[in-house]
C-alpha atoms as one frame of an Amber mdcrd trajectory, in Angstrom:
protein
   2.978   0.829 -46.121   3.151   4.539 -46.373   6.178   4.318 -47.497   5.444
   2.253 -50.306   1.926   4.426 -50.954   4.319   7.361 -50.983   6.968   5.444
 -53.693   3.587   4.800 -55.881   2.818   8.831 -55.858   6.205   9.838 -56.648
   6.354   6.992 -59.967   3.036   8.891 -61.202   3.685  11.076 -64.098   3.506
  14.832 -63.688   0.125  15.330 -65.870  -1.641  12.517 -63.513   0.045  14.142
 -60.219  -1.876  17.588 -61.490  -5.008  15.930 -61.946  -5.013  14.512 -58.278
  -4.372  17.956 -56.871  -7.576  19.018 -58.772  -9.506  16.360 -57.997  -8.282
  17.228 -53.907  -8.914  20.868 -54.614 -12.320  20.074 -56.288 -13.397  18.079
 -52.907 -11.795  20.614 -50.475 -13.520  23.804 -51.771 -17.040  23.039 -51.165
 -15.821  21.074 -47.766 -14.348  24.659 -46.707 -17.647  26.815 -47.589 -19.960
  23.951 -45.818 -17.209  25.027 -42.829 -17.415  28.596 -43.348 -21.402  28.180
 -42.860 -20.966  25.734 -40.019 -18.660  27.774 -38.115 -20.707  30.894 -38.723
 -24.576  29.397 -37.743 -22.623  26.485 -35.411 -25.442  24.240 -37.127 -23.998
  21.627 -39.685 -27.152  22.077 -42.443 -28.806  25.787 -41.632 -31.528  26.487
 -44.000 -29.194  29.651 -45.799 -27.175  26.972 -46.900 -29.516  24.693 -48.609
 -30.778  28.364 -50.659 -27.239  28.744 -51.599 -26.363  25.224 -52.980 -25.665
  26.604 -55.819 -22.286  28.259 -54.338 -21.022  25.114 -53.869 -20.782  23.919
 -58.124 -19.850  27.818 -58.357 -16.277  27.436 -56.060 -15.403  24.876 -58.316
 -15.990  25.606 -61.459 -14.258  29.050 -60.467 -11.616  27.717 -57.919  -9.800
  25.160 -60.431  -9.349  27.315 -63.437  -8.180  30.371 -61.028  -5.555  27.864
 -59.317  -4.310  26.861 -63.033  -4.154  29.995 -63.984  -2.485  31.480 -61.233
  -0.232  28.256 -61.630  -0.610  26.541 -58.381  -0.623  23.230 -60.390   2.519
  23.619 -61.967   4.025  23.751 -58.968   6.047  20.861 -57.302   4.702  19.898
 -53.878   7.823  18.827 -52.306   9.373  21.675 -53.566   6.741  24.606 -52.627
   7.858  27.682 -50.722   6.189  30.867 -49.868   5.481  31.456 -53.250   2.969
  28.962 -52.523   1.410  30.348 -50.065   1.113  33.840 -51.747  -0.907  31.822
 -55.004  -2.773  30.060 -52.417  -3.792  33.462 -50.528  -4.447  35.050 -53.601
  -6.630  32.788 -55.442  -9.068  32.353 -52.027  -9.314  35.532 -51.309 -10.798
  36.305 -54.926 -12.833  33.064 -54.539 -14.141  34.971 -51.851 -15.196  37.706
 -53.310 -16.656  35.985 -56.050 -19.339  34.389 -53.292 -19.254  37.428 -52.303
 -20.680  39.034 -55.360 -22.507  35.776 -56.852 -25.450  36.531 -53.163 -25.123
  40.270 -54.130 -26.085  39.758 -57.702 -28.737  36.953 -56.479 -30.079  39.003
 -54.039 -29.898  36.155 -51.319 -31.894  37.891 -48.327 -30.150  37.298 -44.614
 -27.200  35.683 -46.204 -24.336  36.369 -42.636 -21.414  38.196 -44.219 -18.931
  36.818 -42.452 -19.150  33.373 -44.667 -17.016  34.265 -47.241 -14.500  35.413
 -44.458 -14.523  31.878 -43.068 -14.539  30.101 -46.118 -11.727  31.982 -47.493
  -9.625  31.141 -44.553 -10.870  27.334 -43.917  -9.634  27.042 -47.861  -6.306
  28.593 -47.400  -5.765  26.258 -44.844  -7.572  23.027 -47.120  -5.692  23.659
 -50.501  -2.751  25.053 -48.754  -2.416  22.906 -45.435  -2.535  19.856 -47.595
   0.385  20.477 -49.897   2.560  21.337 -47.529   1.439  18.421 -45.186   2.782
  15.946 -48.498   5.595  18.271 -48.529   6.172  17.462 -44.562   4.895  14.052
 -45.538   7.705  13.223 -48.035  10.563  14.886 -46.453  10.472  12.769 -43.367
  10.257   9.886 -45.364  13.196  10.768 -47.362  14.985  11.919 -44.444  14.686
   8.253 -43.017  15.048   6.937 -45.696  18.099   4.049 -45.562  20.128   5.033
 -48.389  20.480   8.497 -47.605  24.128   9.997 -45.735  24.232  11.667 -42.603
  25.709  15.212 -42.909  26.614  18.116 -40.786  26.526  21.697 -42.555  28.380
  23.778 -40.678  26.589  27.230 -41.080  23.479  28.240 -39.423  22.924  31.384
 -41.704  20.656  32.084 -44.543  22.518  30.049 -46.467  22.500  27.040 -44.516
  18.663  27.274 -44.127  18.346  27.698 -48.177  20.499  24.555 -48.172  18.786
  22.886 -45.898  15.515  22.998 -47.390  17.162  22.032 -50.798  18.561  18.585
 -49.168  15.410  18.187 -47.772  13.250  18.358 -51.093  16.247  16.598 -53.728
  15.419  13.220 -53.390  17.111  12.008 -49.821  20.541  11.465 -50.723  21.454
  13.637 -47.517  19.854  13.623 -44.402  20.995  17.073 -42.140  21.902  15.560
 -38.579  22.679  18.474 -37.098  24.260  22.641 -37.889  27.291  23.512 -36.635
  28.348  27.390 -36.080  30.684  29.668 -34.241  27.546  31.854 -33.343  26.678
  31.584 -29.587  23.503  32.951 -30.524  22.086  29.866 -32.747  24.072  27.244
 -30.641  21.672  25.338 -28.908  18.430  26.658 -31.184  16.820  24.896 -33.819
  16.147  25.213 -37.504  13.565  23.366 -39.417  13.427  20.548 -36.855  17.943
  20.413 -37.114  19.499  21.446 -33.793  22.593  23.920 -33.820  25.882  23.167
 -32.131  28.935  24.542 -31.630  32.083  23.140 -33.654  33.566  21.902 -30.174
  30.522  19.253 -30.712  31.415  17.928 -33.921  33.997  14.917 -32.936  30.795
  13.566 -30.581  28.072  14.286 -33.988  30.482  11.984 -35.936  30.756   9.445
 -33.897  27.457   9.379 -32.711  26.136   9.861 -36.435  29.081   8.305 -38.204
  29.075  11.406 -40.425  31.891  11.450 -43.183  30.587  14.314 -44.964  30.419
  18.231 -43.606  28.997  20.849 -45.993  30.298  24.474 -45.812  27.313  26.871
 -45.821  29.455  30.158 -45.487  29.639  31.994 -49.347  30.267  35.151 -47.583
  33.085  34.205 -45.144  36.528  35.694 -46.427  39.722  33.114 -47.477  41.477
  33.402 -44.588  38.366  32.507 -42.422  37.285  29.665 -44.857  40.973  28.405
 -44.154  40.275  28.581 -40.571  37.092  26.693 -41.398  38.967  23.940 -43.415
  41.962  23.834 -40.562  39.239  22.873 -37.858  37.876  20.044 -40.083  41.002
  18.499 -41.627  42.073  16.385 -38.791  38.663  14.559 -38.566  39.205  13.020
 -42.343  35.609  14.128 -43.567  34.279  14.633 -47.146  34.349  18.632 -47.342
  32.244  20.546 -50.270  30.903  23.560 -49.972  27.999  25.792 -51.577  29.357
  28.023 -54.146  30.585  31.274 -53.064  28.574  35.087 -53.295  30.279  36.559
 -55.764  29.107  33.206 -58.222  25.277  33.207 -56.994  24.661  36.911 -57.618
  26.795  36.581 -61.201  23.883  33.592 -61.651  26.865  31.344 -62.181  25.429
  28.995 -59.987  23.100  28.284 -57.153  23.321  28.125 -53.241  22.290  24.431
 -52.886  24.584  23.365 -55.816  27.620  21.534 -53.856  31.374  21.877 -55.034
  34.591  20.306 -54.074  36.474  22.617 -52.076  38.294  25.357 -53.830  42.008
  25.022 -52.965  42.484  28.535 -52.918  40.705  28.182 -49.741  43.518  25.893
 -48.551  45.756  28.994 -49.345  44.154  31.394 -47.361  45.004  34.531 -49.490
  42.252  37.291 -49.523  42.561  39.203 -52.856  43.223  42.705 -52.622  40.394
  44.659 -54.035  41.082  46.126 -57.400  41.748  49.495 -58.694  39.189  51.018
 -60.447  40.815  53.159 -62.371  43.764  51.331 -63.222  41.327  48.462 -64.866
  39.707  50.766 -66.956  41.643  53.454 -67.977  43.171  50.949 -70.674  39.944
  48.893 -71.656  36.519  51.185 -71.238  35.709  52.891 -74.671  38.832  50.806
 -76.264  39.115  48.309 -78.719  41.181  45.114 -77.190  42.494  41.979 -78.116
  43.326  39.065 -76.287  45.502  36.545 -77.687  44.963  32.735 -76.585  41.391
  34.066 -75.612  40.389  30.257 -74.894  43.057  29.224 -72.648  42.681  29.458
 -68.609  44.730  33.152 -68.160  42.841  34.611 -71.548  39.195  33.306 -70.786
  38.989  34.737 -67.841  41.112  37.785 -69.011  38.163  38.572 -71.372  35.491
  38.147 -68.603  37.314  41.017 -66.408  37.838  43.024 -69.854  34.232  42.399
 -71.058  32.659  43.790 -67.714  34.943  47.048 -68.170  33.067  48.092 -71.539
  35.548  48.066 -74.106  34.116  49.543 -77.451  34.803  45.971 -78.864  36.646
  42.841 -77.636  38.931  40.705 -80.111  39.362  36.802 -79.385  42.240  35.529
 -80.871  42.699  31.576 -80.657  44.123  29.416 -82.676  41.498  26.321 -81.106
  38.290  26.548 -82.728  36.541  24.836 -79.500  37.931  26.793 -77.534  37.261
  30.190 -79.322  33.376  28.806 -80.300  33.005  28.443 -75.923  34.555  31.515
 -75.276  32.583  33.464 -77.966  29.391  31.790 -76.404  30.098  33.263 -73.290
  31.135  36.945 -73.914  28.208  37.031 -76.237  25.938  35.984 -73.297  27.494
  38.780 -71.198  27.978  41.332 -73.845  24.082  41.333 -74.331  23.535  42.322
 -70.554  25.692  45.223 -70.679  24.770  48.542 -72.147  25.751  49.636 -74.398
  26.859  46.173 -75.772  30.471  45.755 -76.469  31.496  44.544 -79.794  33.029
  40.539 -79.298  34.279  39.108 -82.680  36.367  35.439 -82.396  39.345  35.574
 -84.698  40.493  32.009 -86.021  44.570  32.184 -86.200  48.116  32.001 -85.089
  50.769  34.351 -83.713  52.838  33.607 -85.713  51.391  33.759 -88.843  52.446
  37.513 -89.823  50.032  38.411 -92.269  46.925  37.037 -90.231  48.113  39.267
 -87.497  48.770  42.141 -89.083  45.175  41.941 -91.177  43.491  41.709 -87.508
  45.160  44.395 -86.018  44.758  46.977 -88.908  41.014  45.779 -89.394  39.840
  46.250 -85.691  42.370  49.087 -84.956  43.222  47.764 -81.674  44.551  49.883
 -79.234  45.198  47.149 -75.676  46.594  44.079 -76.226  46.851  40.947 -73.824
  49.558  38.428 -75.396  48.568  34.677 -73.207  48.636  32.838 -76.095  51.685
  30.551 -75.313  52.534  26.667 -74.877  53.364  26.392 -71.064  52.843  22.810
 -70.311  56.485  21.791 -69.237  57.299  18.415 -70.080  55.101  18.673 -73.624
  57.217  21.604 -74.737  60.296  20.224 -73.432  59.609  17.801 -76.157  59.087
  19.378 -78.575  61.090  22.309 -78.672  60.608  23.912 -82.008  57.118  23.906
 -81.628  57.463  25.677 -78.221  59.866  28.360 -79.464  57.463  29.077 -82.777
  54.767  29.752 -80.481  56.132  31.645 -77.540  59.485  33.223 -79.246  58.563
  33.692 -82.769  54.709  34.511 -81.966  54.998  37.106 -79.809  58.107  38.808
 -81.923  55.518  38.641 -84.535  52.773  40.087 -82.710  54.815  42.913 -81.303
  56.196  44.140 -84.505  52.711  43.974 -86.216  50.465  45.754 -82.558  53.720
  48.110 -83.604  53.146  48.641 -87.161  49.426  49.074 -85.773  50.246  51.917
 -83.460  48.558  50.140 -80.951  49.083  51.546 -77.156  49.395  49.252 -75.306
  50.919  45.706 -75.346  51.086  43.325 -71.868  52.632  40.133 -72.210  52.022
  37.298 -69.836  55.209  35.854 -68.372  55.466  33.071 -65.630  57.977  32.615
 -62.895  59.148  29.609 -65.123  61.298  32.176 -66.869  63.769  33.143 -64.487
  66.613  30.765 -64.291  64.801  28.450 -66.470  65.623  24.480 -66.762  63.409
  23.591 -69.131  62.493  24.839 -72.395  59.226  26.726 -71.397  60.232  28.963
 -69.072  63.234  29.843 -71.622  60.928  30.590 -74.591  59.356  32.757 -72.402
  62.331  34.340 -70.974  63.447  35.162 -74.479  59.768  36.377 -75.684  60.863
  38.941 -72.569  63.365  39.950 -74.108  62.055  40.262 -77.326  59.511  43.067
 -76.007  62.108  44.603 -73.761  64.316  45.511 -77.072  61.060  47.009 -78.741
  60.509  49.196 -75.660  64.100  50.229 -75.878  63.516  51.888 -79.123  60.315
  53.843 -78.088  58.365  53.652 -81.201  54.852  54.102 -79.518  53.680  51.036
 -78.023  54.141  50.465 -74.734  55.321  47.234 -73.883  55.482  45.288 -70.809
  55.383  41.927 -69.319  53.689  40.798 -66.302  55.055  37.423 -64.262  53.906
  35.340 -61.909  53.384  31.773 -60.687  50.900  28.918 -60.686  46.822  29.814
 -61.108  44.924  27.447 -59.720  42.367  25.505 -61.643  43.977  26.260 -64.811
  44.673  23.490 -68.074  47.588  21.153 -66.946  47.264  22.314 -63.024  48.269
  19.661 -60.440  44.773  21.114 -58.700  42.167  19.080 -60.960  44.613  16.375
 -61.412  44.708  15.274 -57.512  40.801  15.654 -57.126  40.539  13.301 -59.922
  42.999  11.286 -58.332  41.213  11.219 -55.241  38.335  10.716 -56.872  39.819
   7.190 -58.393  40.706   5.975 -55.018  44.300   6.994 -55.536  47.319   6.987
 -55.963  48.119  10.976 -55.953  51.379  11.185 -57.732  53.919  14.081 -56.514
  57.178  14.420 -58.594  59.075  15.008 -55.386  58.730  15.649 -51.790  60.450
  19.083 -51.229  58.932  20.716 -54.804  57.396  23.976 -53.939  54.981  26.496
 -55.921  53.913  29.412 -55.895  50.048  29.431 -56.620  47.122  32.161 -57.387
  43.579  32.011 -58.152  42.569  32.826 -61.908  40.425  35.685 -61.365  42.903
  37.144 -58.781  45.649  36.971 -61.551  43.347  38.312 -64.593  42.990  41.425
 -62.366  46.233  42.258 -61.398  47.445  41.621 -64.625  45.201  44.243 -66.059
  46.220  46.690 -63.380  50.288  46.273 -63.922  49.612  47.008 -67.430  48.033
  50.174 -67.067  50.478  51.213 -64.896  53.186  50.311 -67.763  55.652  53.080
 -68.945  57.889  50.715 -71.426  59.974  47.658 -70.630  58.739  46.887 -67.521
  58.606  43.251 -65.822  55.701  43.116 -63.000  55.523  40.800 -60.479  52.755
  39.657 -58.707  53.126  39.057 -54.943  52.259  35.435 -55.113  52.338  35.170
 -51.362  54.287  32.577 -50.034  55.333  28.941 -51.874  53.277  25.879 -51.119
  54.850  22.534 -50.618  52.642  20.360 -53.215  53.002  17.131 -50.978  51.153
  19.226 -48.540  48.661  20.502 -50.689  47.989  17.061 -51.618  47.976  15.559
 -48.110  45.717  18.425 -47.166  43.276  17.757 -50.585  42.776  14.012 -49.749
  41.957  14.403 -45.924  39.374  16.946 -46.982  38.003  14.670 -49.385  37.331
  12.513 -46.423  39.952   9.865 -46.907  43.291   9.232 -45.074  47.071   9.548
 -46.214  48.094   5.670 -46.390  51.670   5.518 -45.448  53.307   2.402 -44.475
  49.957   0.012 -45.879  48.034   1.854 -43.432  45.431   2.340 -43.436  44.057
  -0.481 -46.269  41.638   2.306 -47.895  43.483   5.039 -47.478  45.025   7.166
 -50.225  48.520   6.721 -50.971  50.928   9.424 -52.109  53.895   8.294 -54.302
  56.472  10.076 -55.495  57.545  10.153 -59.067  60.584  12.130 -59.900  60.727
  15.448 -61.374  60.300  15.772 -64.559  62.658  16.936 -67.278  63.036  20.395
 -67.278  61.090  20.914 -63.669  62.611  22.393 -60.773  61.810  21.684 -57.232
  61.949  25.561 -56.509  60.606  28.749 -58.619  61.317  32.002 -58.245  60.191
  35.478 -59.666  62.512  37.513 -59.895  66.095  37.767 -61.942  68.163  40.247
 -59.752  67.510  42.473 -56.811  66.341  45.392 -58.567  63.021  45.699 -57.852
  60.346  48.744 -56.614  57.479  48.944 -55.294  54.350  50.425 -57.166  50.842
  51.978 -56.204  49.479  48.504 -55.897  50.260  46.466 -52.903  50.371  43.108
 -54.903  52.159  44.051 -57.771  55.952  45.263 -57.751  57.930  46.281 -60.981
  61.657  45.112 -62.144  63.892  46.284 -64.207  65.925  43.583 -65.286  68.875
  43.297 -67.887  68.423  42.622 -71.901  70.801  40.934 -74.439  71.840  43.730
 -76.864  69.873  44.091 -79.322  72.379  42.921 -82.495  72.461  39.551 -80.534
  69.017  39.525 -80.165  68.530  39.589 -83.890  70.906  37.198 -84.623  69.434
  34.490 -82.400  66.028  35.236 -83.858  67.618  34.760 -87.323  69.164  31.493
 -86.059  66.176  30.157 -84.165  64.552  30.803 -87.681  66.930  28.600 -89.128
  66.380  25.472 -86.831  62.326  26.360 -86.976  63.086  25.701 -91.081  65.603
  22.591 -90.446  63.785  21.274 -87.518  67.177  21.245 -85.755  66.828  21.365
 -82.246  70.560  21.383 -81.675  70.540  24.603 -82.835  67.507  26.308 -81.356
  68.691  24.935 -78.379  71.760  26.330 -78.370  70.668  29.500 -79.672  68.325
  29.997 -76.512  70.858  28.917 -74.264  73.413  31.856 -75.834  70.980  34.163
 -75.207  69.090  33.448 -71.962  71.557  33.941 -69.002  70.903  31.214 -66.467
  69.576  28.734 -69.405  70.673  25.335 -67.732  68.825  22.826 -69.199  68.235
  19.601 -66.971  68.164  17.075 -70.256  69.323  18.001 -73.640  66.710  18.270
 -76.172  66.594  15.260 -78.504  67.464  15.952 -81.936  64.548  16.325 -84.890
  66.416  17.298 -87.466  64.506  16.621 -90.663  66.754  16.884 -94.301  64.723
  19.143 -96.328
């Protein structure tokens, strides 16, 4: 019955829900100043209070347009916090005061001072004590409610508590069972009614429980501690998310009770190494810089670290219009915050359109520039090659002639680990757009040039990462292309950094590497991804529901192992993650000549000869599956 009394309130709309909580308020106020007289004169009708009837109209025709206007009725019950009780507070304590003055100004003769003392505290507890008993009221309702899913959140912090209360006022999806947290101190307390236990206690909450879901409550716990986290939980097969971390609640990217999947970086363990702050800034604050590919996964979040370094303006440069509209959006947001405001203008175009680039670069005279813009997905570029090398050969030979007609300073390309050795047509381009900037450094004509290289980020467009939780997410299968493929793998904003960082440190014709840590078997990954999801690996047909891992075959042009660096000749540097080589060029007459060639086949559409031309001039080029041929008569 209460139950369904409590389904009727909740259907109400939200102007007829106000209107009872006047209609409560208008009934409680003159019930709490007939107890403020009771309590004081321990009579229930004393004669003072049958002078003073008029108080009683007077606390409610004052009371319920002080509430409104201190907005206690725009407030949602189930979801009222202290706030609430501050507004409550507030408004009876002037209510008070207005009895207070209303016998003053009356001149009411032996009226006992101390009633407007009681009635202001009988109504705090009335108009306050009632809200948040229909607050207490719905939340246990919710919370046994049939439909919602026993969890455990493991963190007893201030976090967990904030989370806590936001499961207990969304709507009774979850129902908290029980905290769990490596604290002696809270094991065995209790918060909000939810006992703490110690992770040694969590096998016994599932089964007694049958809990299949655990949410991580720690946003301030480091990587490698997060992987210890995730290590204790994998073998029990339970639905892991996790509240977002810190560094995204104080950035107001999003809130503590907003769940996420959990971030495979956390899988990985690695703690980034905190940044230099004068290697990010010496080349972006007070300069103008441009980012090519601005819209992709390395350049978005390349302008987010450049934007909070106050450069005197910021140049997108995208050739997707969606993509440049979002990522204009978003540095415009963040530009306004900042002061003084840096300059963001999106630039429609390609890299290899020569006069485009040239008209940008002498227009914003820009003096850092980030080349990301670059086709990297390998099997898509691996068919179609002349597409791949007019974007990542001939594009970034155009933009580094033009940022050196420019005089601009600086020039940082980004590389992958794709280009050394390379068996596929991606990580060749890019090999050769090396090149192509290492010649230019050789002659010393102002710009410094350099190239930064490393492995997978996670999370970005065409990472295995988003493709197994959708996987999982589809009841399977997770497709692997083979079972000893390895990768190296970094988080975005970890790579944006660094990446800033190795090319301040540039001199000319440098190749930085970032320490990518060590590789990660992706069978693993994904074995580790779908028991944290809460499902099991099915091997063998067992079990029925379980999620089952097939492999596919590599891919053409993929190998099962990457690697970052060329030869053996490679330093340290001032940075801990980063590490520079010097690594061998083709001369520069042959260099020309292939470009003239690869020209040639970009006009023919021959791939037999931009194939061949790349594989003349890139060392190690051993391409898995020859290209097929697109030649086109013109």
């Amino acid at each position: 019955m209460l139950n369904r009394g409590l389904e009727r309130l909740l259907r109400l709309p939200r102007g007829k829900k106000r209107w009872l909580m006047i209609a409560a308020d208008a009934v409680m106020l003159p019930l709490a100043l007939w107890s403020g007289f009771a309590i004081r004169l321990a009579e229930p009708f004393p004669p003072i209070m049958q002078q003073t009837w008029w108080l009683f109209p007077l606390v409610v025709i004052v009371g319920i347009p002080l509430f409104a206007r201190l907005g206690l009725y725009r407030a949602v019950v189930r979801f009222m916090g202290s706030r609430t009780i501050w507004t409550v507070g507030s408004g009876v304590v002037i209510l008070a005061m207005t009895v207070w003055a209303a016998v003053a100004i009356a001149q009411v003769e032996s009226f006992p001072r101390s009633v407007p003392i009681n009635f202001a505290i009988v109504a705090f507890l009335y108009v306050g004590g009632s809200r948040f008993l229909v607050r207490a009221w719905y939340r246990s309702v919710m919370a046994a409610a049939p439909g919602a899913e026993a969890v455990v959140v493991y963190g007893a912090g201030e976090a967990g508590v904030q989370l806590l209360s936001a499961l207990k006022g969304g709507g009774g999806m979850f129902r908290v069972v029980a905290f769990v947290d490596e604290d002696r101190a809270l094991q065995g307390s209790s918060i909000d009614g939810v006992p703490v236990y110690s992770p040694r206690r969590l096998q016994r909450l599932i089964d007694q429980w049958h809990v299949r879901r655990v949410l991580l409550a720690v946003p301030t716990a480091t990587r490698q501690e997060r992987r210890r986290i995730l290590e204790q939980l994998e073998p029990f097969s339970l639905y892991v998310q996790s509240v977002p971390s810190m560094e995204a609640v104080v950035s107001g990217q999003a809130s503590l009770e907003q769940l996420e999947d959990i971030d495979v970086a956390d899988l990985l363990g690695r703690d980034p190494v905190p940044p230099d702050p004068e290697l990010l800034a010496c080349s972006i604050r007070g300069r103008v810089v441009m980012v090519t590919g601005a819209g992709g996964s390395i350049g978005s979040e390349l302008c987010r670290r450049i934007i909070r370094l106050q450069p005197a303006a910021l140049i997108l440069y995208e050739r997707n219009e969606f993509a440049l509209y979002s990522i204009e959006r978003e540095m415009q947001d963040y530009s306004l915050q900042l002061d003084p405001s840096p300059a963001v203008h999106a630039v429609l175009g390609s890299v290899a359109n020569p006069r485009r680039v040239r008209s940008v670069l002498a227009e914003h005279g820009v003096q850092t520039l980030y080349h990301a813009a670059a086709y990297k997905h390998v099997p898509i570029v691996e068919a179609n090659l002349i597409e791949g090398v007019r974007n990542n050969v001939v594009g970034t030979a155009v933009m580094a002639e033009a940022a050196q007609a420019a005089g601009v300073e600086r020039f940082i390309l980004i590389s992958t680990d794709k280009a050394v050795r390379p068996t596929n047509v991606m990580g060749a381009t890019k090999r050769l757009a090396e090149m192509v900037l290492q010649d230019r450094a050789r002659e010393g004509r102002g710009t410094v040039f350099s190239m930064v290289r490393f492995g997978n980020v996670l999370g970005s467009s065409g990472s295995v990462v988003p493709l197994f939780h959708q996987q999982i997410r589809d009841g399977g299968p997770v497709t692997v292309t083979h079972p000893e493929i390895t990768r190296y793998f970094m988080s975005i904003p970890e790579a944006a950094e660094l990446v800033i960082q190795a090319g301040a440190m540039a001199q000319g014709g440098e190749v930085y590497v970032l320490d990518m840590g060590e590789p990660v078997r992706i069978v693993d990954l994904a074995r580790r991804m779908i028991r944290l999801h809460g499902r099991q690996v099915k091997e063998d047909g067992y079990p029925e529901d379980g999620i089952e891992i097939v492999f596919t075959g590599l891919r053409p042009g993929e190998k099962l192992y990457e690697e970052l660096l060329i030869g053996d000749n490679v330093e340290p540097t001032a940075h801990v993650k980063i590490m520079r080589a010097r690594e061998e060029c083709a001369a520069s007459s042959d260099l020309r000549a292939a470009m003239k060639r690869l020209d040639r086949a970009d006009r023919e559409m021959d791939t037999e000869i931009a194939c061949q031309t790349i594989r003349d001039v890139v060392h190690g080029y051993a391409p898995a599956n020859h290209p097929p041929q697109e030649r086109f008569a013109e």
